[in-house]
PDB file of C-alpha atoms in Angstrom:
ATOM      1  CA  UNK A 167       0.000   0.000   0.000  1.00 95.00           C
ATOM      2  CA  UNK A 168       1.617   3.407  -0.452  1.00 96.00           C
ATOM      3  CA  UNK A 169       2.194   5.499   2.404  1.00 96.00           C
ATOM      4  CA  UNK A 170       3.705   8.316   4.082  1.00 95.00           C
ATOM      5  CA  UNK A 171       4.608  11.012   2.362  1.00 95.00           C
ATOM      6  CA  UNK A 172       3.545   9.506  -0.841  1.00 96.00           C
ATOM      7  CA  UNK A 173       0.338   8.657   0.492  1.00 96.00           C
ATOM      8  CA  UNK A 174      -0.092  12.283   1.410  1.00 96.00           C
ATOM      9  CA  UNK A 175       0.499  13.603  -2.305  1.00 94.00           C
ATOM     10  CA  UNK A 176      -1.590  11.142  -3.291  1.00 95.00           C
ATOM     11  CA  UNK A 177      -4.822  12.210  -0.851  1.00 96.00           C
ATOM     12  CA  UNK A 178      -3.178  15.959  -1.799  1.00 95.00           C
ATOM     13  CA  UNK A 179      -2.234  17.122   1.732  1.00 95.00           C
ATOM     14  CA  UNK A 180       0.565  19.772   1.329  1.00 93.00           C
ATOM     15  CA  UNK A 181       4.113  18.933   2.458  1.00 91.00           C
ATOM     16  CA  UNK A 182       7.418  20.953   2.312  1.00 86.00           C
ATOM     17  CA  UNK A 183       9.512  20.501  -1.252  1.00 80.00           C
ATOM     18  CA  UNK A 184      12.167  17.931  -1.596  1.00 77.00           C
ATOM     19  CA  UNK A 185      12.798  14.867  -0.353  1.00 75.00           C
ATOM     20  CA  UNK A 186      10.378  13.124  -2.589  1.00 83.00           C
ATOM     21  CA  UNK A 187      12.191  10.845  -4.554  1.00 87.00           C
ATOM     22  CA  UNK A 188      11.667   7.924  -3.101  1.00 92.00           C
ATOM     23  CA  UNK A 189       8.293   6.145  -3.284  1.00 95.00           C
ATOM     24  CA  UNK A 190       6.721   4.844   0.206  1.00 96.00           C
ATOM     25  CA  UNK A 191       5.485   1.700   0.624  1.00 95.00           C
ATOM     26  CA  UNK A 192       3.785  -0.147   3.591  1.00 95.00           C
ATOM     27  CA  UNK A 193       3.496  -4.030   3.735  1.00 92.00           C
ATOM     28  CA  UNK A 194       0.604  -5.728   6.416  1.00 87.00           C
ATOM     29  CA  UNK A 195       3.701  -7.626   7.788  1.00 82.00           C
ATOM     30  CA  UNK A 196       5.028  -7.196  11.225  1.00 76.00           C
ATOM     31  CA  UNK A 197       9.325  -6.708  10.099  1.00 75.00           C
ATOM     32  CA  UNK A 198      11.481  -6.345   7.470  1.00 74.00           C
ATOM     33  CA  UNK A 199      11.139  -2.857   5.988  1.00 78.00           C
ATOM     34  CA  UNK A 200      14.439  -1.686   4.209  1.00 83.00           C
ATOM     35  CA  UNK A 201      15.058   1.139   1.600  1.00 83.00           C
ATOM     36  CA  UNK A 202      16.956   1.654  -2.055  1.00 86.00           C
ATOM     37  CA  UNK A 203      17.514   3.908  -4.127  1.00 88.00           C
ATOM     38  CA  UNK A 204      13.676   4.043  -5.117  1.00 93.00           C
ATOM     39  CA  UNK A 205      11.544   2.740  -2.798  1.00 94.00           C
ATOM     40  CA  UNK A 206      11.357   2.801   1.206  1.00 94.00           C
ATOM     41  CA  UNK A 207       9.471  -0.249   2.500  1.00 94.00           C
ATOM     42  CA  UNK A 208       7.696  -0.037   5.694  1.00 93.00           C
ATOM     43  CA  UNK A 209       6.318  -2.646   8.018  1.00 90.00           C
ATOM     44  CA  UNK A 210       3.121  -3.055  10.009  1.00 89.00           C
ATOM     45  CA  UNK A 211       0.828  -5.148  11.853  1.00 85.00           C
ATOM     46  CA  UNK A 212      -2.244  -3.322  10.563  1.00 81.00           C
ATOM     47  CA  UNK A 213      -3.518  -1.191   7.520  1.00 85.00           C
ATOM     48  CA  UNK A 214      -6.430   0.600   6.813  1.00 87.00           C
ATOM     49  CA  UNK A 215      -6.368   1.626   3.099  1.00 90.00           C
ATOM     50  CA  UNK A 216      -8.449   3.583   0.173  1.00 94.00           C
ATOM     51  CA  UNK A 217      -8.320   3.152  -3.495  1.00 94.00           C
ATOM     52  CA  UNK A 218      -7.250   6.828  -4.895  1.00 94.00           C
ATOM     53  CA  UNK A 219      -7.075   6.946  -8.880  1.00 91.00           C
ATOM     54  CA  UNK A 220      -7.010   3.110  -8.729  1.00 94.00           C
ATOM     55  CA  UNK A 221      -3.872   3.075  -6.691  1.00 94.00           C
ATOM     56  CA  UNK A 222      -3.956   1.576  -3.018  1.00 96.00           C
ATOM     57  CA  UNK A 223      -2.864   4.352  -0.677  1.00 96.00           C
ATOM     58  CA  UNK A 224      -3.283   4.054   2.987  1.00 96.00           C
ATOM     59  CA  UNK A 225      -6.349   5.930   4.424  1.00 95.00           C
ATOM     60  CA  UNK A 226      -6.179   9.710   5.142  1.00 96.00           C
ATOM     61  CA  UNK A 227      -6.187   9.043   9.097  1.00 96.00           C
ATOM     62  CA  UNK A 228      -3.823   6.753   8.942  1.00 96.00           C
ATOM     63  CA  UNK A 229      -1.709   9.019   6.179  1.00 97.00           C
ATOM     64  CA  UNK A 230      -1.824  12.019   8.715  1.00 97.00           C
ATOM     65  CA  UNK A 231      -0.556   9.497  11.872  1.00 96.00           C
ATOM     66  CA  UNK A 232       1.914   7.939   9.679  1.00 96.00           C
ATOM     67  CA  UNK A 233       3.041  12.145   8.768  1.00 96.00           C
ATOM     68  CA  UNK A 234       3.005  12.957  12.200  1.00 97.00           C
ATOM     69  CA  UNK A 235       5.633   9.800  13.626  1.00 95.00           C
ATOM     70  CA  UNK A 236       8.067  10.592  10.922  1.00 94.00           C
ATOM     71  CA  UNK A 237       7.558  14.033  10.050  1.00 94.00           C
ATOM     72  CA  UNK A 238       8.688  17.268  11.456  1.00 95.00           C
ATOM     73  CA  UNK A 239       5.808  18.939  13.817  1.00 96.00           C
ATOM     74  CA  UNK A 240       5.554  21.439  11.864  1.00 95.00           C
ATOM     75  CA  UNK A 241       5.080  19.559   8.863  1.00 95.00           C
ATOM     76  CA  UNK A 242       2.339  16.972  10.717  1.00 96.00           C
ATOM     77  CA  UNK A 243      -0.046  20.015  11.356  1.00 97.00           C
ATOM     78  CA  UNK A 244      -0.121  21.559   8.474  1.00 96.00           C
ATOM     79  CA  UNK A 245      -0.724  18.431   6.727  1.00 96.00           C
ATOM     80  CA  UNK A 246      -3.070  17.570   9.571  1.00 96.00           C
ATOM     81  CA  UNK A 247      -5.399  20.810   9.092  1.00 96.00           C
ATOM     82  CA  UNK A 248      -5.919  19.911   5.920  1.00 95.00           C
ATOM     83  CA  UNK A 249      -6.505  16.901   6.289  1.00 96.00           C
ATOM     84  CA  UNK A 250      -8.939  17.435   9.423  1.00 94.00           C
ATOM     85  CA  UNK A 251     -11.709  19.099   6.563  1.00 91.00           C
ATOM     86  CA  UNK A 252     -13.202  15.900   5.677  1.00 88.00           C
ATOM     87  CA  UNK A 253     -11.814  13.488   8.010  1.00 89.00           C
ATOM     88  CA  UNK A 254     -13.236  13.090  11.461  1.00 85.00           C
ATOM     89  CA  UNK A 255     -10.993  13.668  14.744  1.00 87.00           C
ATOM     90  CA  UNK A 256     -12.165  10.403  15.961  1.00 91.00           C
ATOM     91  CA  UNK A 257     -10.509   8.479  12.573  1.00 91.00           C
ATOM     92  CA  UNK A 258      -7.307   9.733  14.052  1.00 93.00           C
ATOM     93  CA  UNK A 259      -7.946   9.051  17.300  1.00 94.00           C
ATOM     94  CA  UNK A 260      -8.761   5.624  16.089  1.00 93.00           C
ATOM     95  CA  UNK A 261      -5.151   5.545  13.953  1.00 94.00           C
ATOM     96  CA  UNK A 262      -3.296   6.635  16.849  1.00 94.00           C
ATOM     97  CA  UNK A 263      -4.707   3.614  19.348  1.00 94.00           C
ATOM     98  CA  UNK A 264      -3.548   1.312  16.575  1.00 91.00           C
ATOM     99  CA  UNK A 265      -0.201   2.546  16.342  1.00 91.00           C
ATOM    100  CA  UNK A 266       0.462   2.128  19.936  1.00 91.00           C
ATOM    101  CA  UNK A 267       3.918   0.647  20.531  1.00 89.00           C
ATOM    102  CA  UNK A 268       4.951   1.820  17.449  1.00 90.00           C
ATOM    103  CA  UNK A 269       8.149   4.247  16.642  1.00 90.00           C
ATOM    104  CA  UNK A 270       7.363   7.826  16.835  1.00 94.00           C
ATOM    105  CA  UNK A 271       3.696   7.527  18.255  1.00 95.00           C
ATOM    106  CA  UNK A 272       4.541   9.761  21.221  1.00 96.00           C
ATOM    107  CA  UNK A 273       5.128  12.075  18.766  1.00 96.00           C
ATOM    108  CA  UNK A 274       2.147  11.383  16.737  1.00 96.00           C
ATOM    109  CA  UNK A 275      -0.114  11.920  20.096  1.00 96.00           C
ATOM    110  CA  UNK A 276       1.652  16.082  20.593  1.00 95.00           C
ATOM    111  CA  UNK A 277       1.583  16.011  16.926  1.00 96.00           C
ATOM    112  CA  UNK A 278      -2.188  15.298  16.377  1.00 95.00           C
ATOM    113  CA  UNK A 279      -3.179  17.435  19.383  1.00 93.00           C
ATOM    114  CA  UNK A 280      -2.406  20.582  18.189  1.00 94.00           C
ATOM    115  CA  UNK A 281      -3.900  19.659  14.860  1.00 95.00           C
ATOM    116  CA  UNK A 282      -7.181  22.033  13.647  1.00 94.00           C
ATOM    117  CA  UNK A 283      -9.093  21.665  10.676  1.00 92.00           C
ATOM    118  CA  UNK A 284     -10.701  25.579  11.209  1.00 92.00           C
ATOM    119  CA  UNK A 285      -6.891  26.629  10.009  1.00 92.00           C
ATOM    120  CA  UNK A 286      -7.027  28.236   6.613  1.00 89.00           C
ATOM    121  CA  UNK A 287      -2.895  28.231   5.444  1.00 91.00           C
ATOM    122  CA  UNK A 288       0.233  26.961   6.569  1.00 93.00           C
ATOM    123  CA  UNK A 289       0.647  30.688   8.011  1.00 94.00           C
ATOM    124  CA  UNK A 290      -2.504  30.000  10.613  1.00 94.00           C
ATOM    125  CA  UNK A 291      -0.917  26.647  11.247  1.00 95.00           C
ATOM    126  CA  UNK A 292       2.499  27.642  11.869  1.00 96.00           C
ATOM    127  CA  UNK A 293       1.400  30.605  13.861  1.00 97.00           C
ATOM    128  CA  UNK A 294      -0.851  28.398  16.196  1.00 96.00           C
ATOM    129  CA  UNK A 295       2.090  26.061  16.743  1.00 96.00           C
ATOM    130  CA  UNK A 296       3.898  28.187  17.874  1.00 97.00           C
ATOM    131  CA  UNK A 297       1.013  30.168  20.557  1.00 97.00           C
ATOM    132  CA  UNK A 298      -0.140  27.307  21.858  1.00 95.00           C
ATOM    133  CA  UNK A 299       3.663  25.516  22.195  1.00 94.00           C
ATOM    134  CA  UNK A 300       4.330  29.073  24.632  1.00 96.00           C
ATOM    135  CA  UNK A 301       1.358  28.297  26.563  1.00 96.00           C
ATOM    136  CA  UNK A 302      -1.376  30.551  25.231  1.00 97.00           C
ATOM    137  CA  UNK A 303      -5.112  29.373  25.023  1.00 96.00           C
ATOM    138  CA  UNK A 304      -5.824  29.916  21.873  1.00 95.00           C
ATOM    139  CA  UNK A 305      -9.135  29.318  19.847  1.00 94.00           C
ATOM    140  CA  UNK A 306      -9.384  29.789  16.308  1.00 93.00           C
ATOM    141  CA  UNK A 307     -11.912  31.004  13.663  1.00 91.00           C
ATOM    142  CA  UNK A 308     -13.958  33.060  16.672  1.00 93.00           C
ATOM    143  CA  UNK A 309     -16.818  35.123  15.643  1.00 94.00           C
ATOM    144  CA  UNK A 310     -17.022  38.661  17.337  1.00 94.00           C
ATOM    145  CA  UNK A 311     -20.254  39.926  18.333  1.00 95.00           C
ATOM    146  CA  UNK A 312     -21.075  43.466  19.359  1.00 94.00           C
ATOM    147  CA  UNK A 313     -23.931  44.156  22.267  1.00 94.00           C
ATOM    148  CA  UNK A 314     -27.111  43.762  20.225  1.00 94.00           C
ATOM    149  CA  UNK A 315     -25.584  39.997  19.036  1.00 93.00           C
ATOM    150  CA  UNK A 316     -24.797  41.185  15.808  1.00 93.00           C
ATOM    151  CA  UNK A 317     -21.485  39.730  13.852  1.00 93.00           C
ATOM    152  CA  UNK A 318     -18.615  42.284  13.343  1.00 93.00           C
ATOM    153  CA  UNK A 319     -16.007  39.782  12.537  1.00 92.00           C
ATOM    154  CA  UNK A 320     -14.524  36.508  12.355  1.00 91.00           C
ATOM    155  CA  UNK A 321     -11.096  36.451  13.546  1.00 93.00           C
ATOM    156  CA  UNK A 322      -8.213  33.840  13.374  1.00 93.00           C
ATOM    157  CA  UNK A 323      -7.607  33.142  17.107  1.00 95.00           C
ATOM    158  CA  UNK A 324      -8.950  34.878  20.302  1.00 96.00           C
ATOM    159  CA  UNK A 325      -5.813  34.374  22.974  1.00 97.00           C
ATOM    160  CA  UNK A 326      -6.578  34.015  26.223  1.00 96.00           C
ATOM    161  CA  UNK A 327     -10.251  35.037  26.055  1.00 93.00           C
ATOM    162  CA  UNK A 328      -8.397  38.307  25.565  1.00 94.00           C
ATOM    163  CA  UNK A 329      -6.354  39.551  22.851  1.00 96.00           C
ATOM    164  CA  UNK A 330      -7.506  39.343  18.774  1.00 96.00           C
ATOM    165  CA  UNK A 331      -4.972  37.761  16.615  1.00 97.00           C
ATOM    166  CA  UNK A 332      -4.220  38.006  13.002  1.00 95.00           C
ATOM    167  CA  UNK A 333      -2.090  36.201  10.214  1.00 95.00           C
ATOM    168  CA  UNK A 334      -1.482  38.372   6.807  1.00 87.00           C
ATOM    169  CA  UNK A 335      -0.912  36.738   3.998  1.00 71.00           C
ATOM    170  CA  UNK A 336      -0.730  38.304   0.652  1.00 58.00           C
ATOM    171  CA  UNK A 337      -3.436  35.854   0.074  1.00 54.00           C
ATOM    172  CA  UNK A 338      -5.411  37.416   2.220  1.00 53.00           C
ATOM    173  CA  UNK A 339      -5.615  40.816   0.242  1.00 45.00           C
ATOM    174  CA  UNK A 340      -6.276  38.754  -2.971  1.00 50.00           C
ATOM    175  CA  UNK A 341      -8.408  35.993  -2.362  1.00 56.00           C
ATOM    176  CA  UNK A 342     -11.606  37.628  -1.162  1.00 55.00           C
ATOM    177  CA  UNK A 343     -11.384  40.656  -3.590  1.00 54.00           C
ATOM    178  CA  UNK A 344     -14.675  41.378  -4.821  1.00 63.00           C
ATOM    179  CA  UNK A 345     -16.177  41.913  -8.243  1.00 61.00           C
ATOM    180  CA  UNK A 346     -14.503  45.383  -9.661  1.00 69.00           C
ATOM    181  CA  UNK A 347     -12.310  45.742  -6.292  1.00 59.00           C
ATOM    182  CA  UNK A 348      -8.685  45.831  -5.842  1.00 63.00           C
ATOM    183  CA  UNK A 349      -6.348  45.073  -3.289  1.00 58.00           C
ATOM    184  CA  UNK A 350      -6.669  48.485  -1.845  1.00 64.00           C
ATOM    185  CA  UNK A 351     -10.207  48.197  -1.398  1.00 64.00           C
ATOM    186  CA  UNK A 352      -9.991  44.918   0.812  1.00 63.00           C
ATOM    187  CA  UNK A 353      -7.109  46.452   2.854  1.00 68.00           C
ATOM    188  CA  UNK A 354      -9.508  49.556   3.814  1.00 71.00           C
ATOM    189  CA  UNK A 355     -12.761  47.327   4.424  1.00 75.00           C
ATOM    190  CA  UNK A 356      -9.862  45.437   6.774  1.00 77.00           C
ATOM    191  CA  UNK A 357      -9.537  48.192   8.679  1.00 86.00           C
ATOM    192  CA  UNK A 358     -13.260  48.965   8.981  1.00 88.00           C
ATOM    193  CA  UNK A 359     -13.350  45.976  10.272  1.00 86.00           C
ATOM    194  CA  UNK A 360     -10.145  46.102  13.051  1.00 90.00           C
ATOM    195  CA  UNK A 361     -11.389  49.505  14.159  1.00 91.00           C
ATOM    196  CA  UNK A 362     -14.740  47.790  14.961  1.00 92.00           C
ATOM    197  CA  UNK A 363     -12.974  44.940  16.385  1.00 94.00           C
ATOM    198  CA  UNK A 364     -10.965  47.782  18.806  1.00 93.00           C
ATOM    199  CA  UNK A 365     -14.113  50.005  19.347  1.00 94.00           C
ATOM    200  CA  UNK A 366     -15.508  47.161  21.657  1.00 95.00           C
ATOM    201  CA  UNK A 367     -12.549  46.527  23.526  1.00 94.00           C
ATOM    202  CA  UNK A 368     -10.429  43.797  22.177  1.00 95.00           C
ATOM    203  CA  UNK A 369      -6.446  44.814  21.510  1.00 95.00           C
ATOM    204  CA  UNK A 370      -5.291  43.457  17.933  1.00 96.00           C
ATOM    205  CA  UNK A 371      -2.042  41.613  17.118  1.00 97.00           C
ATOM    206  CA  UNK A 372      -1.101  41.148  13.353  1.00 95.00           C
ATOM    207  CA  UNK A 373       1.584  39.418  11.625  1.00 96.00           C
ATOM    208  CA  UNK A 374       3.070  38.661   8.558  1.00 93.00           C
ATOM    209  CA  UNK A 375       5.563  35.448   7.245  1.00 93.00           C
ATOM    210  CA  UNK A 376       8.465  37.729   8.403  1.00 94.00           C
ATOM    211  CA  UNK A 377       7.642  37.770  11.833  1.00 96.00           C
ATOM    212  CA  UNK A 378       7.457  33.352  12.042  1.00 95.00           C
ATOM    213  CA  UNK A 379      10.984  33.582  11.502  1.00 95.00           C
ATOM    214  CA  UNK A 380      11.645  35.415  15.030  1.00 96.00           C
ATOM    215  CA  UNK A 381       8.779  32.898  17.422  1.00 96.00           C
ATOM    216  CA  UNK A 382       9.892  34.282  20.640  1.00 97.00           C
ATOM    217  CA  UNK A 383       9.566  38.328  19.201  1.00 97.00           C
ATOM    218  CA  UNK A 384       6.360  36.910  18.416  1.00 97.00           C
ATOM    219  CA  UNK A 385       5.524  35.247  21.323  1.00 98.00           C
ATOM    220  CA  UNK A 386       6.578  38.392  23.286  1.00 98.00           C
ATOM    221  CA  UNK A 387       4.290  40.695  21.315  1.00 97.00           C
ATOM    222  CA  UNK A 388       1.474  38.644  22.113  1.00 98.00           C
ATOM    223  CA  UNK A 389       2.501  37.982  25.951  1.00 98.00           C
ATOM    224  CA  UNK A 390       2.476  42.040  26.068  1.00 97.00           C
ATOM    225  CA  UNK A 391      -0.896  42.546  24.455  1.00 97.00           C
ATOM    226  CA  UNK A 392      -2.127  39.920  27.099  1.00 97.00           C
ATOM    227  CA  UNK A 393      -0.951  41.820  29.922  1.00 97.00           C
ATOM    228  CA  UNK A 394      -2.104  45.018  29.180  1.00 96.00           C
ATOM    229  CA  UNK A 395      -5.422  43.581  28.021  1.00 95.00           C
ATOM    230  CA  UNK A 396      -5.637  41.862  31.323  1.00 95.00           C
ATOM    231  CA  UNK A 397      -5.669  45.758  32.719  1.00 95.00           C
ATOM    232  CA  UNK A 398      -8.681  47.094  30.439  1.00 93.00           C
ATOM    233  CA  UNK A 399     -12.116  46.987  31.654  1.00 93.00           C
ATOM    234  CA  UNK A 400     -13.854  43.967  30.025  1.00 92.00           C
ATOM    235  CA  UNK A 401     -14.929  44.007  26.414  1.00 93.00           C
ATOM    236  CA  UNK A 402     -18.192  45.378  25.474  1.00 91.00           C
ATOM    237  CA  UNK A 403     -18.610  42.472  22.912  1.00 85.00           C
ATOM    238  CA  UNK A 404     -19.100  38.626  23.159  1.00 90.00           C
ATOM    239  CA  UNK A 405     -17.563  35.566  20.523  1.00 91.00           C
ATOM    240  CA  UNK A 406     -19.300  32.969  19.134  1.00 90.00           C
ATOM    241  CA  UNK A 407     -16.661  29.811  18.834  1.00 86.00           C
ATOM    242  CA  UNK A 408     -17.503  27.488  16.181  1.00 73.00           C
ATOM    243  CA  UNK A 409     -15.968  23.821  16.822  1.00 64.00           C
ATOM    244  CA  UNK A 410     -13.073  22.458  15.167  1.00 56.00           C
ATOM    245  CA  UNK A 411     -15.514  19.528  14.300  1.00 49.00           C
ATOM    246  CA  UNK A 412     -18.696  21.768  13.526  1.00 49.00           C
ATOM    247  CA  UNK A 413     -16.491  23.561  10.595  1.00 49.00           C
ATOM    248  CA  UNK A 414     -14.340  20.755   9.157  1.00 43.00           C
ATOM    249  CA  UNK A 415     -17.826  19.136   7.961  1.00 41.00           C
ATOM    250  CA  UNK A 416     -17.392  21.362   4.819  1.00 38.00           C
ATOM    251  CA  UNK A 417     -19.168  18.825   2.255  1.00 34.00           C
ATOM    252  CA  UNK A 418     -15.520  17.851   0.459  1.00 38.00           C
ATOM    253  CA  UNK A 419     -15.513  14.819  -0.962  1.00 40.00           C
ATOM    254  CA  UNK A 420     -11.621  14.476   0.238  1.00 46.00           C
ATOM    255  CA  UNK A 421      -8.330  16.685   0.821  1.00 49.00           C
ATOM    256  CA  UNK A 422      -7.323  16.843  -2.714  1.00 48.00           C
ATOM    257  CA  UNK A 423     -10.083  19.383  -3.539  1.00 47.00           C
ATOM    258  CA  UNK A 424      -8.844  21.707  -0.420  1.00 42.00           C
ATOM    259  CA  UNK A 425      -5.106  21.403  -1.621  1.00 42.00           C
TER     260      UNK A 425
END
């Protein structure tokens, strides 16, 4: 059956370039994996596989376990949000009670944990990796509400029941561009929307790809706007928090379609 990381291009999950040129195999066999020039052959005791374009490729829980024992963290998660759209939390959990015993499960466990299908790009992931690995509560995809109950945003994460946080991406200024709009226009309609945020009493954090290269700058920006937060009066405003399982049932047939 192919796995790992081939298994993942094959289901469509996003992984970091290079180191693809070797194919991965798993045989239902308890020993005896070895690797060529080609082909790394793995070994287990159990397999739970799909057919994908006629081609037998282990199933996407059991792709995203296999991902998280023998990939970086980083990696794991942001194949794992992905991958969390249209496959159930309890599919992994399942995965991971199989693979007890085996190499790199511990891993696997911290790995799937911080996993979240309500992520929207490897920026989100990588930027909730590294809040929640400082400590932070963090909750993604939060809806802001003003007095009356009516929506004036949906932000990436609320921290700490606290503090608004946001990841820019250029994608950000490009995807949701409306008919005869240009990036300008979203970026004002942005801060409409900030300045509302602000107005009931939330501080707002943004950040950009630069800033993930320098975690603990980040980390301390956010640890400030907590503290002085933590001062204000409390917000005016309330959140409506929509489950990680409520908004990964987005009616995709499977992860290739999100890729």
């Amino acid at each position: 059956v192919v796995s790992h990381r081939s298994a993942a291009l094959l289901h469509g999950l996003p992984l970091p370039t290079g180191g693809l040129d070797k194919v991965h195999i798993t045989r239902h066999r308890r020993g005896g994996g070895r690797t060529n020039t080609t082909v790394t052959l793995h070994c287990a005791p159990s397999l739970s596989s799909v057919t994908v374009d006629g081609v037998s490729v282990t199933s996407l829980a059991r792709t995203v376990v296999d991902l998280a024992r023998t990939e970086t963290l980083l990696s794991a998660v942001i194949a794992g949000d992905v991958a969390l759209k249209c496959c159930d939390e309890r599919e992994l959990d399942a995965e991971l009670q199989r693979a007890r015993g085996w190499k790199g499960v511990a891993q696997a466990r911290r790995a799937v944990n911080l996993m979240d299908g309500r992520s929207e790009n490897p920026g989100e992931s990588q930027s909730r990796i590294i809040l929640r690995e400082a400590g932070f509560d963090v909750e993604s995809q939060v809806e802001i509400l003003d007095p009356s109950g009516r929506s004036v945003a949906r932000i990436d994460w609320m921290v700490n029941g606290l503090v608004v946080c946001e990841f820019d991406g250029k994608a950000k200024y490009t995807k949701y561009l409306r008919q005869d709009e240009n990036p300008g226009d979203v970026v004002f309609r942005e801060k409409v929307r900030e300045d509302a945020v602000r107005d009931l009493g939330y501080p707002v954090v943004r950040w950009t790809w630069a800033d993930l290269a320098n975690p603990a700058e980040l980390v301390a920006r956010v640890a400030r706007a907590v503290e002085r937060a933590a001062a204000l009066p409390a917000p005016r405003g309330s959140v409506r928090i929509t489950s990680s399982r409520e908004q990964t049932r987005a009616h995709l047939p499977n992860a290739r379609e999100i890729a």
